[in-house]
Amino acid sequence: MRSDVPAKSQQLSMDLANTDTFALRRRGGEFSLLLELDCPADNQPFAAATAIAVGMARMLHGTSITALALTDRRRQQHTHDPIEVAAVLAAAAQQPPLLHIAGKSVSRKQIRELLARARSIGIRSVLALTGDRAHSHVEGRAGQQRGDNPGYLDALTILELCRDRADIDAGAAVNCFKYNPADLYLQMFKMVRKLHTGAQFLLTPVGWDMKKFQELQWYLQMRELGVPVIARVALLSPSDIDTLHLGYQPGAAVSRGFMAMLQRESQINAQQSLSAQLQRLGLQVAGCRLLGYSGVQLVGIHDERTLEMVLGQVDSAMARYQSYADWVAAWNEFHNFLDFAPVPNAYYIYKNLLDPAQQHYDSDCCICNDRSLPLVGNHDKLRYYSNQLLAAHKTTAAIAAKWQQLRYRQCRAQQCGCQTYTFGLCPAPCPKKLMYGPCGGAAVDGICEFGAQTCFFHRVLAVAVWRQQLDALETGL
Ligand code: SF4
């Protein structure tokens, strides 16, 4: 990350320390509307690269937008310094943004420094992410990374670093748009683990399947996990629609029927397409509020004129849809009862989602679907037993050292302690070498974000099911 702007963060620490409206509204249980902006690439001078974002930040006074959210290397690896960008946006909006912090290609030391600098400009709320595939990532044989190996810090590690600072409120992501039981429950278990590690709010990925948005709320209500959740919803541009079949972002799932609907809308004319996108966005925001979300983060708005149109649409939809049943009817009518599931036999935890008579979770009325989780293979049973055996024999220092060597031999990643967190399975097959649970990037069929094989954590889940230790995936082993 490079910046050609003189360091001025300290000057901007000014009076923003107590102006984090997002944190204040979140704590007060009030609905928030955030505007997501990407940290600009560093191939343009700083002032030019940030000009549009600063213009949009200045517009926010007197609108229903609560705060800005600034992403971290979402579309490109090399960006201007996010703290310098956050500082100018904070000055323009007169309040600090929610800062996303991705764990790709960074060390613990860099994250600590970033948090300290974020505080120096008044940022209180950050979002801890593992991050998607780093641009410089090169995958070699047998899951070993080669070349300029970036490495990934798990979101849980970033949460732990945030927990060391009382002056930071950290949130975490949960990908609720999973359509097979293994991926969905792995996300839910890791979400609970993130909450145990100090996450104070959650953020979903962009999605259009409102059943999945409701499923997450019902699951949290069923588990009595009262945590604020922010839903990300996107305004799609014509180029987004044209390339949607290639994937909106890792882990995002879009049904063929919905893609066909978007194509039909965009083929009439650009105005018609924009109008349909705006109506859909307004409906989504109103729906998320009725489903129990604490806020919505608006994605895909790149200029002031579009922002004005979006705000007009969102304000009118929120005023119009005050009743859940009315909103469900309007959503279904607008989409002609379209099925948003991207695969046949898609898995949902509950049977009666988007039932107009059932807004919130009720144990008497919300019926769970059967779930079938992966079965453990014999090799993984053997790995589990040998790891248990090795861990149990530590009578003398010499023997312990020998056992440790054997453990390393069993572990291709050579990461001390890794097998402790994964039931004896070495995490080398995970290209990000994660140990605490999956990232959100697996495709709808469970194939890893990097495409070579099923997500490694399906195997970890299978061992947890076999050992009847599913709770270990939420609490750590
Ligand atoms: S194996 Fe799973 S956790 Fe690892 S990178 Fe692939 S999808 Fe993410």
Short mmCIF file of C-alpha atoms and ligand atoms in Angstrom, two decimals:
data_model
loop_
_atom_site.label_atom_id
_atom_site.label_comp_id
_atom_site.label_asym_id
_atom_site.label_seq_id
_atom_site.Cartn_x
_atom_site.Cartn_y
_atom_site.Cartn_z
CA MET A 1 0.00 0.00 0.00
CA ARG A 2 1.53 3.32 -1.06
CA SER A 3 0.51 6.85 -0.36
CA ASP A 4 1.71 10.10 -1.89
CA VAL A 5 -0.08 12.16 0.74
CA PRO A 6 1.78 13.62 3.68
CA ALA A 7 0.92 11.93 6.94
CA LYS A 8 -1.88 13.92 8.48
CA SER A 9 -3.63 11.28 10.50
CA GLN A 10 -2.62 12.82 13.78
CA GLN A 11 -4.11 16.19 12.84
CA LEU A 12 -7.34 14.42 12.03
CA SER A 13 -7.58 12.69 15.36
CA MET A 14 -9.32 15.94 16.31
CA ASP A 15 -12.87 15.78 17.42
CA LEU A 16 -13.94 12.57 15.79
CA ALA A 17 -13.30 10.35 18.79
CA ASN A 18 -16.90 10.48 19.95
CA THR A 19 -18.63 10.86 16.62
CA ASP A 20 -18.89 7.21 15.61
CA THR A 21 -22.61 7.34 14.86
CA PHE A 22 -22.62 3.73 13.71
CA ALA A 23 -21.31 2.57 17.13
CA LEU A 24 -23.76 4.82 18.98
CA ARG A 25 -26.78 3.66 16.94
CA ARG A 26 -25.71 0.02 17.13
CA ARG A 27 -25.52 0.20 20.89
CA GLY A 28 -28.82 2.05 21.06
CA GLY A 29 -30.53 -0.62 18.94
CA GLU A 30 -31.28 1.85 16.13
CA PHE A 31 -31.30 0.89 12.46
CA SER A 32 -28.23 2.06 10.52
CA LEU A 33 -27.65 2.63 6.85
CA LEU A 34 -24.01 2.45 5.78
CA LEU A 35 -22.50 3.35 2.44
CA GLU A 36 -19.67 1.03 1.40
CA LEU A 37 -16.74 2.50 -0.50
CA ASP A 38 -13.66 0.68 -1.73
CA CYS A 39 -10.22 1.91 -0.82
CA PRO A 40 -8.96 3.28 -4.18
CA ALA A 41 -6.10 1.72 -6.13
CA ASP A 42 -2.77 3.52 -5.83
CA ASN A 43 -2.28 3.88 -9.60
CA GLN A 44 -3.72 7.41 -9.42
CA PRO A 45 -2.59 10.37 -7.29
CA PHE A 46 -4.29 10.40 -3.87
CA ALA A 47 -6.45 13.49 -4.42
CA ALA A 48 -7.77 12.25 -7.77
CA ALA A 49 -8.30 8.71 -6.50
CA THR A 50 -10.35 9.86 -3.52
CA ALA A 51 -12.20 12.82 -5.10
CA ILE A 52 -15.49 11.00 -5.85
CA ALA A 53 -15.56 9.27 -2.48
CA VAL A 54 -14.93 12.57 -0.68
CA GLY A 55 -17.77 14.20 -2.66
CA MET A 56 -20.11 11.39 -1.60
CA ALA A 57 -18.95 11.64 2.01
CA ARG A 58 -19.77 15.37 2.02
CA MET A 59 -23.26 14.59 0.77
CA LEU A 60 -24.14 12.48 3.78
CA HIS A 61 -25.12 15.33 6.12
CA GLY A 62 -28.87 15.38 6.58
CA THR A 63 -29.44 12.07 4.78
CA SER A 64 -30.49 8.72 6.20
CA ILE A 65 -26.93 7.35 5.79
CA THR A 66 -25.48 6.68 9.24
CA ALA A 67 -21.84 6.16 8.30
CA LEU A 68 -19.38 5.11 5.63
CA ALA A 69 -17.73 1.70 5.48
CA LEU A 70 -14.29 1.48 3.87
CA THR A 71 -13.23 -1.89 2.44
CA ASP A 72 -9.68 -3.23 2.49
CA ARG A 73 -8.18 -4.40 -0.84
CA ARG A 74 -11.54 -5.79 -1.99
CA ARG A 75 -11.00 -5.37 -5.70
CA GLN A 76 -7.26 -4.81 -5.89
CA GLN A 77 -4.17 -5.66 -3.90
CA HIS A 78 -2.40 -2.30 -4.10
CA THR A 79 -4.39 0.58 -2.71
CA HIS A 80 -3.70 3.91 -1.09
CA ASP A 81 -3.11 3.72 2.64
CA PRO A 82 -6.57 2.90 4.09
CA ILE A 83 -5.95 5.06 7.16
CA GLU A 84 -5.12 8.10 5.04
CA VAL A 85 -8.23 7.44 2.93
CA ALA A 86 -10.32 6.93 6.08
CA ALA A 87 -8.95 10.20 7.46
CA VAL A 88 -10.05 12.31 4.50
CA LEU A 89 -13.44 10.55 4.38
CA ALA A 90 -13.88 11.10 8.12
CA ALA A 91 -13.11 14.80 7.71
CA ALA A 92 -15.59 15.09 4.82
CA ALA A 93 -18.37 13.13 6.54
CA GLN A 94 -17.55 14.52 10.00
CA GLN A 95 -17.51 11.03 11.43
CA PRO A 96 -15.15 8.07 11.16
CA PRO A 97 -15.98 5.16 8.84
CA LEU A 98 -16.37 1.49 9.70
CA LEU A 99 -12.99 0.15 8.63
CA HIS A 100 -12.78 -3.34 7.09
CA ILE A 101 -9.50 -5.11 7.89
CA ALA A 102 -8.60 -8.14 5.76
CA GLY A 103 -6.09 -10.70 6.98
CA LYS A 104 -4.50 -11.40 3.61
CA SER A 105 -0.82 -10.59 3.19
CA VAL A 106 -0.48 -8.96 6.60
CA SER A 107 1.22 -9.85 9.86
CA ARG A 108 -0.02 -9.50 13.43
CA LYS A 109 2.39 -6.58 13.91
CA GLN A 110 0.93 -4.77 10.90
CA ILE A 111 -2.61 -5.30 12.19
CA ARG A 112 -1.63 -3.91 15.61
CA GLU A 113 -0.11 -0.85 13.96
CA LEU A 114 -3.17 -0.43 11.75
CA LEU A 115 -5.47 -0.53 14.78
CA ALA A 116 -3.37 2.06 16.60
CA ARG A 117 -3.41 4.36 13.56
CA ALA A 118 -7.15 3.80 13.12
CA ARG A 119 -7.74 4.94 16.69
CA SER A 120 -5.57 7.99 16.10
CA ILE A 121 -8.12 9.28 13.59
CA GLY A 122 -11.11 8.43 15.77
CA ILE A 123 -12.11 5.08 14.22
CA ARG A 124 -13.83 2.89 16.77
CA SER A 125 -15.60 0.26 14.64
CA VAL A 126 -13.65 -2.22 12.54
CA LEU A 127 -14.66 -5.37 10.68
CA ALA A 128 -12.29 -8.35 10.94
CA LEU A 129 -12.09 -10.45 7.78
CA THR A 130 -9.85 -13.26 6.59
CA GLY A 131 -10.22 -11.80 3.12
CA ASP A 132 -10.56 -13.36 -0.28
CA ARG A 133 -7.74 -14.76 -2.41
CA ALA A 134 -4.67 -12.52 -2.45
CA HIS A 135 -3.63 -11.48 -5.95
CA SER A 136 -0.08 -12.62 -5.30
CA HIS A 137 -1.14 -16.06 -4.13
CA VAL A 138 0.50 -18.92 -6.05
CA GLU A 139 -0.51 -22.47 -5.34
CA GLY A 140 1.97 -25.29 -5.72
CA ARG A 141 1.72 -29.05 -5.46
CA ALA A 142 0.01 -30.76 -2.56
CA GLY A 143 -1.40 -27.54 -1.20
CA GLN A 144 1.97 -25.93 -0.60
CA GLN A 145 2.21 -22.25 -1.43
CA ARG A 146 5.12 -21.07 -3.53
CA GLY A 147 6.70 -17.87 -4.70
CA ASP A 148 5.61 -14.66 -3.03
CA ASN A 149 3.60 -16.45 -0.39
CA PRO A 150 1.30 -13.87 1.18
CA GLY A 151 -0.16 -15.89 4.04
CA TYR A 152 -3.53 -15.20 5.61
CA LEU A 153 -4.50 -14.19 9.13
CA ASP A 154 -7.78 -15.74 10.16
CA ALA A 155 -10.52 -13.25 11.09
CA LEU A 156 -10.42 -14.85 14.55
CA THR A 157 -6.79 -13.81 14.98
CA ILE A 158 -7.68 -10.24 14.03
CA LEU A 159 -10.55 -10.35 16.53
CA GLU A 160 -8.11 -11.47 19.22
CA LEU A 161 -5.84 -8.54 18.38
CA CYS A 162 -8.81 -6.18 18.56
CA ARG A 163 -9.84 -7.68 21.90
CA ASP A 164 -6.52 -6.46 23.31
CA ARG A 165 -7.75 -2.91 22.75
CA ALA A 166 -10.68 -1.69 24.84
CA ASP A 167 -11.12 1.29 22.53
CA ILE A 168 -12.00 -0.78 19.44
CA ASP A 169 -15.35 -2.41 18.65
CA ALA A 170 -14.73 -5.28 16.27
CA GLY A 171 -17.27 -7.02 14.10
CA ALA A 172 -16.99 -10.13 11.93
CA ALA A 173 -18.44 -11.55 8.74
CA VAL A 174 -20.76 -14.52 8.38
CA ASN A 175 -21.63 -16.00 5.00
CA CYS A 176 -25.24 -17.11 5.34
CA PHE A 177 -25.54 -17.77 1.58
CA LYS A 178 -24.57 -21.43 1.77
CA TYR A 179 -26.79 -24.07 0.20
CA ASN A 180 -25.50 -27.37 1.54
CA PRO A 181 -25.67 -28.39 5.22
CA ALA A 182 -21.89 -28.75 5.67
CA ASP A 183 -20.98 -25.28 4.45
CA LEU A 184 -23.93 -23.63 6.16
CA TYR A 185 -23.31 -25.18 9.58
CA LEU A 186 -19.57 -24.57 9.31
CA GLN A 187 -20.37 -20.89 8.82
CA MET A 188 -22.78 -20.89 11.75
CA PHE A 189 -20.29 -22.63 14.05
CA LYS A 190 -17.51 -20.25 13.10
CA MET A 191 -19.86 -17.30 13.57
CA VAL A 192 -20.52 -18.42 17.16
CA ARG A 193 -16.79 -18.81 17.68
CA LYS A 194 -16.25 -15.27 16.43
CA LEU A 195 -18.85 -14.03 18.90
CA HIS A 196 -17.04 -15.90 21.69
CA THR A 197 -13.82 -14.21 20.55
CA GLY A 198 -15.29 -10.76 20.93
CA ALA A 199 -17.17 -9.89 17.73
CA GLN A 200 -19.73 -7.26 18.69
CA PHE A 201 -21.62 -7.19 15.42
CA LEU A 202 -21.88 -9.26 12.24
CA LEU A 203 -21.91 -8.44 8.55
CA THR A 204 -23.29 -10.65 5.78
CA PRO A 205 -22.06 -10.82 2.18
CA VAL A 206 -24.12 -9.39 -0.66
CA GLY A 207 -27.05 -11.60 -1.55
CA TRP A 208 -30.56 -11.53 -2.97
CA ASP A 209 -32.08 -14.64 -1.41
CA MET A 210 -34.20 -13.11 1.34
CA LYS A 211 -34.91 -16.59 2.75
CA LYS A 212 -31.21 -16.83 3.60
CA PHE A 213 -31.32 -13.40 5.26
CA GLN A 214 -34.27 -14.60 7.36
CA GLU A 215 -32.64 -17.97 8.07
CA LEU A 216 -29.67 -16.23 9.71
CA GLN A 217 -31.95 -14.12 11.88
CA TRP A 218 -34.00 -17.16 12.93
CA TYR A 219 -30.85 -19.13 13.73
CA LEU A 220 -29.54 -16.30 15.94
CA GLN A 221 -32.93 -16.01 17.62
CA MET A 222 -33.14 -19.80 18.10
CA ARG A 223 -29.70 -19.78 19.73
CA GLU A 224 -30.60 -16.64 21.72
CA LEU A 225 -27.60 -14.81 20.32
CA GLY A 226 -28.64 -11.18 20.49
CA VAL A 227 -26.04 -9.57 18.25
CA PRO A 228 -26.54 -6.69 15.80
CA VAL A 229 -26.29 -7.89 12.20
CA ILE A 230 -25.72 -5.68 9.17
CA ALA A 231 -26.85 -6.98 5.76
CA ARG A 232 -24.90 -6.03 2.64
CA VAL A 233 -27.10 -5.31 -0.34
CA ALA A 234 -25.88 -4.22 -3.76
CA LEU A 235 -26.96 -2.03 -6.61
CA LEU A 236 -25.82 -3.90 -9.71
CA SER A 237 -24.37 -1.95 -12.62
CA PRO A 238 -24.91 -3.10 -16.24
CA SER A 239 -21.37 -4.51 -16.26
CA ASP A 240 -22.04 -6.36 -12.98
CA ILE A 241 -25.11 -7.94 -14.60
CA ASP A 242 -23.18 -8.92 -17.73
CA THR A 243 -20.49 -10.67 -15.68
CA LEU A 244 -22.67 -12.13 -12.92
CA HIS A 245 -22.36 -15.65 -14.34
CA LEU A 246 -18.61 -15.43 -13.59
CA GLY A 247 -19.40 -14.79 -9.93
CA TYR A 248 -20.14 -11.50 -8.17
CA GLN A 249 -17.57 -12.27 -5.49
CA PRO A 250 -16.15 -15.45 -3.93
CA GLY A 251 -18.83 -17.30 -2.00
CA ALA A 252 -21.67 -15.33 -3.60
CA ALA A 253 -24.47 -17.46 -5.01
CA VAL A 254 -26.85 -16.31 -7.74
CA SER A 255 -29.55 -18.49 -9.26
CA ARG A 256 -29.93 -18.89 -13.02
CA GLY A 257 -33.52 -17.69 -12.76
CA PHE A 258 -32.41 -14.46 -11.09
CA MET A 259 -29.63 -13.94 -13.63
CA ALA A 260 -32.16 -14.38 -16.45
CA MET A 261 -34.47 -11.85 -14.78
CA LEU A 262 -31.63 -9.31 -14.51
CA GLN A 263 -30.74 -9.86 -18.17
CA ARG A 264 -34.36 -9.31 -19.22
CA GLU A 265 -34.52 -6.10 -17.19
CA SER A 266 -31.29 -4.79 -18.67
CA GLN A 267 -32.26 -5.66 -22.25
CA ILE A 268 -35.24 -3.28 -22.30
CA ASN A 269 -33.10 -0.18 -21.74
CA ALA A 270 -30.60 1.20 -19.24
CA GLN A 271 -33.22 3.35 -17.51
CA GLN A 272 -35.57 0.41 -17.04
CA SER A 273 -32.74 -1.71 -15.68
CA LEU A 274 -31.70 0.99 -13.19
CA SER A 275 -35.28 1.50 -12.11
CA ALA A 276 -35.69 -2.24 -11.42
CA GLN A 277 -32.38 -2.33 -9.50
CA LEU A 278 -33.45 0.63 -7.38
CA GLN A 279 -36.83 -0.91 -6.56
CA ARG A 280 -35.20 -4.22 -5.65
CA LEU A 281 -32.65 -2.46 -3.45
CA GLY A 282 -35.37 -0.47 -1.68
CA LEU A 283 -37.35 -3.66 -1.08
CA GLN A 284 -34.28 -5.42 0.28
CA VAL A 285 -33.47 -2.63 2.73
CA ALA A 286 -37.06 -2.46 3.97
CA GLY A 287 -37.17 -6.27 4.19
CA CYS A 288 -33.92 -6.53 6.14
CA ARG A 289 -35.20 -4.04 8.69
CA LEU A 290 -38.42 -6.04 9.11
CA LEU A 291 -36.46 -9.31 9.41
CA GLY A 292 -34.56 -7.90 12.39
CA TYR A 293 -31.34 -6.61 10.87
CA SER A 294 -29.70 -3.73 12.71
CA GLY A 295 -28.66 -2.10 9.51
CA VAL A 296 -27.85 -2.38 5.84
CA GLN A 297 -24.57 -1.66 4.09
CA LEU A 298 -25.15 -0.34 0.56
CA VAL A 299 -22.70 -1.63 -2.05
CA GLY A 300 -22.14 -0.66 -5.69
CA ILE A 301 -22.86 3.08 -5.51
CA HIS A 302 -20.07 4.94 -7.23
CA ASP A 303 -21.28 8.51 -7.74
CA GLU A 304 -23.30 11.22 -6.07
CA ARG A 305 -26.21 11.13 -8.53
CA THR A 306 -26.75 7.40 -8.04
CA LEU A 307 -26.48 7.89 -4.29
CA GLU A 308 -29.26 10.49 -4.42
CA MET A 309 -31.51 8.10 -6.36
CA VAL A 310 -30.76 5.22 -4.00
CA LEU A 311 -31.50 7.31 -0.91
CA GLY A 312 -34.80 8.46 -2.38
CA GLN A 313 -35.79 4.86 -3.12
CA VAL A 314 -34.63 3.50 0.22
CA ASP A 315 -36.40 6.22 2.22
CA SER A 316 -39.68 5.67 0.39
CA ALA A 317 -39.48 1.85 0.68
CA MET A 318 -38.75 2.05 4.41
CA ALA A 319 -41.70 4.39 4.88
CA ARG A 320 -43.97 2.25 2.72
CA TYR A 321 -43.25 -1.23 4.08
CA GLN A 322 -44.03 -1.20 7.76
CA SER A 323 -45.73 -4.59 7.83
CA TYR A 324 -43.84 -7.83 7.28
CA ALA A 325 -46.76 -9.52 5.49
CA ASP A 326 -47.09 -6.56 3.10
CA TRP A 327 -43.39 -6.65 2.43
CA VAL A 328 -43.37 -10.43 1.70
CA ALA A 329 -46.27 -9.95 -0.74
CA ALA A 330 -44.47 -7.06 -2.47
CA TRP A 331 -41.16 -8.96 -2.68
CA ASN A 332 -42.82 -12.06 -4.17
CA GLU A 333 -44.92 -10.03 -6.56
CA PHE A 334 -41.94 -8.01 -7.78
CA HIS A 335 -40.04 -11.23 -8.53
CA ASN A 336 -43.03 -13.26 -9.67
CA PHE A 337 -42.34 -15.83 -6.89
CA LEU A 338 -38.86 -16.51 -8.28
CA ASP A 339 -36.76 -19.18 -6.55
CA PHE A 340 -33.45 -17.56 -5.54
CA ALA A 341 -31.73 -20.84 -4.65
CA PRO A 342 -28.78 -21.36 -7.04
CA VAL A 343 -28.96 -25.16 -6.97
CA PRO A 344 -31.76 -27.76 -6.99
CA ASN A 345 -32.54 -29.18 -3.54
CA ALA A 346 -30.86 -26.24 -1.86
CA TYR A 347 -30.60 -26.62 1.88
CA TYR A 348 -32.31 -24.22 4.28
CA ILE A 349 -32.33 -24.83 8.04
CA TYR A 350 -36.05 -24.05 8.30
CA LYS A 351 -39.03 -25.13 6.20
CA ASN A 352 -41.29 -22.10 6.43
CA LEU A 353 -39.05 -19.17 5.55
CA LEU A 354 -40.74 -16.07 4.08
CA ASP A 355 -44.10 -17.28 5.34
CA PRO A 356 -46.11 -14.03 5.63
CA ALA A 357 -47.49 -15.23 8.97
CA GLN A 358 -44.07 -15.91 10.54
CA GLN A 359 -41.81 -12.89 10.90
CA HIS A 360 -39.55 -13.99 13.77
CA TYR A 361 -38.37 -17.35 15.09
CA ASP A 362 -40.82 -19.30 17.21
CA SER A 363 -39.87 -22.78 18.38
CA ASP A 364 -43.47 -23.94 18.04
CA CYS A 365 -43.90 -22.79 14.46
CA CYS A 366 -40.47 -22.73 12.80
CA ILE A 367 -39.77 -26.26 11.62
CA CYS A 368 -36.20 -27.41 10.97
CA ASN A 369 -35.26 -29.43 7.88
CA ASP A 370 -33.27 -32.64 8.34
CA ARG A 371 -29.56 -32.13 7.87
CA SER A 372 -27.04 -34.65 6.63
CA LEU A 373 -23.48 -33.77 7.50
CA PRO A 374 -20.35 -35.34 5.91
CA LEU A 375 -19.18 -38.81 6.97
CA VAL A 376 -15.61 -39.27 8.15
CA GLY A 377 -13.18 -41.28 5.99
CA ASN A 378 -10.97 -44.06 7.36
CA HIS A 379 -7.78 -42.08 6.71
CA ASP A 380 -9.04 -39.20 8.80
CA LYS A 381 -10.06 -41.58 11.59
CA LEU A 382 -6.49 -42.88 11.55
CA ARG A 383 -5.07 -39.35 11.60
CA TYR A 384 -7.33 -38.50 14.52
CA TYR A 385 -6.23 -41.54 16.55
CA SER A 386 -2.52 -41.09 15.80
CA ASN A 387 -2.69 -37.43 16.78
CA GLN A 388 -4.42 -38.36 20.03
CA LEU A 389 -1.75 -40.94 20.69
CA LEU A 390 1.09 -38.53 19.99
CA ALA A 391 -0.45 -35.81 22.12
CA ALA A 392 -0.94 -38.18 25.06
CA HIS A 393 2.68 -39.37 25.43
CA LYS A 394 4.80 -36.65 26.97
CA THR A 395 6.52 -38.38 29.84
CA THR A 396 10.03 -36.98 29.43
CA ALA A 397 11.45 -34.10 27.46
CA ALA A 398 13.33 -36.47 25.13
CA ILE A 399 10.26 -38.56 24.37
CA ALA A 400 8.15 -35.45 24.00
CA ALA A 401 10.62 -34.09 21.43
CA LYS A 402 10.48 -37.37 19.50
CA TRP A 403 6.71 -37.36 19.49
CA GLN A 404 6.75 -33.76 18.37
CA GLN A 405 8.94 -34.68 15.41
CA LEU A 406 6.48 -37.40 14.48
CA ARG A 407 3.63 -34.96 14.71
CA TYR A 408 5.48 -32.62 12.36
CA ARG A 409 6.01 -35.48 9.94
CA GLN A 410 2.30 -36.12 9.95
CA CYS A 411 1.72 -32.43 9.34
CA ARG A 412 2.74 -31.30 5.88
CA ALA A 413 2.26 -27.63 6.76
CA GLN A 414 4.82 -27.85 9.59
CA GLN A 415 2.71 -25.55 11.68
CA CYS A 416 3.15 -26.18 15.36
CA GLY A 417 -0.15 -26.86 17.05
CA CYS A 418 -2.22 -26.82 13.86
CA GLN A 419 -3.58 -30.30 14.44
CA THR A 420 -4.82 -29.26 17.83
CA TYR A 421 -7.49 -27.12 16.20
CA THR A 422 -8.52 -29.48 13.43
CA PHE A 423 -8.98 -32.88 15.14
CA GLY A 424 -5.57 -34.09 14.01
CA LEU A 425 -6.00 -33.13 10.35
CA CYS A 426 -3.23 -31.07 8.84
CA PRO A 427 -4.64 -27.86 7.29
CA ALA A 428 -2.15 -27.91 4.39
CA PRO A 429 -4.97 -28.70 1.90
CA CYS A 430 -6.56 -25.34 2.77
CA PRO A 431 -4.82 -22.85 0.46
CA LYS A 432 -5.20 -20.14 3.13
CA LYS A 433 -3.91 -22.55 5.82
CA LEU A 434 -6.78 -21.67 8.11
CA MET A 435 -7.15 -23.62 11.32
CA TYR A 436 -10.12 -22.16 13.21
CA GLY A 437 -12.82 -22.70 10.60
CA PRO A 438 -13.56 -21.97 6.95
CA CYS A 439 -13.49 -18.68 5.11
CA GLY A 440 -16.69 -17.76 3.33
CA GLY A 441 -15.32 -18.34 -0.15
CA ALA A 442 -16.43 -21.90 -0.97
CA ALA A 443 -18.75 -22.25 -3.97
CA VAL A 444 -22.35 -23.48 -3.67
CA ASP A 445 -21.24 -27.09 -4.14
CA GLY A 446 -18.67 -26.78 -1.34
CA ILE A 447 -15.68 -26.51 -3.69
CA CYS A 448 -12.90 -24.34 -2.27
CA GLU A 449 -12.54 -20.73 -3.43
CA PHE A 450 -9.31 -21.83 -5.13
CA GLY A 451 -11.21 -24.44 -7.09
CA ALA A 452 -9.17 -27.60 -6.63
CA GLN A 453 -11.16 -29.62 -4.11
CA THR A 454 -13.93 -29.62 -1.55
CA CYS A 455 -13.28 -27.17 1.28
CA PHE A 456 -10.89 -28.77 3.78
CA PHE A 457 -13.25 -28.00 6.68
CA HIS A 458 -15.81 -30.53 5.40
CA ARG A 459 -13.33 -33.15 6.63
CA VAL A 460 -12.90 -31.39 9.97
CA LEU A 461 -16.69 -31.26 10.31
CA ALA A 462 -16.93 -34.99 9.50
CA VAL A 463 -14.50 -35.82 12.33
CA ALA A 464 -16.40 -33.52 14.70
CA VAL A 465 -19.66 -35.30 13.81
CA TRP A 466 -18.03 -38.72 14.27
CA ARG A 467 -16.56 -37.73 17.66
CA GLN A 468 -19.82 -35.98 18.63
CA GLN A 469 -17.89 -32.81 19.31
CA LEU A 470 -19.67 -30.27 17.14
CA ASP A 471 -19.56 -27.79 20.00
CA ALA A 472 -15.74 -27.81 19.71
CA LEU A 473 -16.15 -26.00 16.38
CA GLU A 474 -17.80 -23.14 18.26
CA THR A 475 -15.61 -23.02 21.31
CA GLY A 476 -12.21 -24.24 20.03
CA LEU A 477 -10.77 -27.61 20.95
S1 SF4 B 1 -10.25 -24.87 1.89
FE1 SF4 B 1 -12.12 -23.88 2.65
S2 SF4 B 1 -11.37 -22.42 4.18
FE2 SF4 B 1 -9.60 -23.00 2.94
S3 SF4 B 1 -9.51 -21.42 1.34
FE3 SF4 B 1 -10.70 -23.15 0.53
S4 SF4 B 1 -12.84 -22.58 0.96
FE4 SF4 B 1 -11.55 -21.27 2.27
#
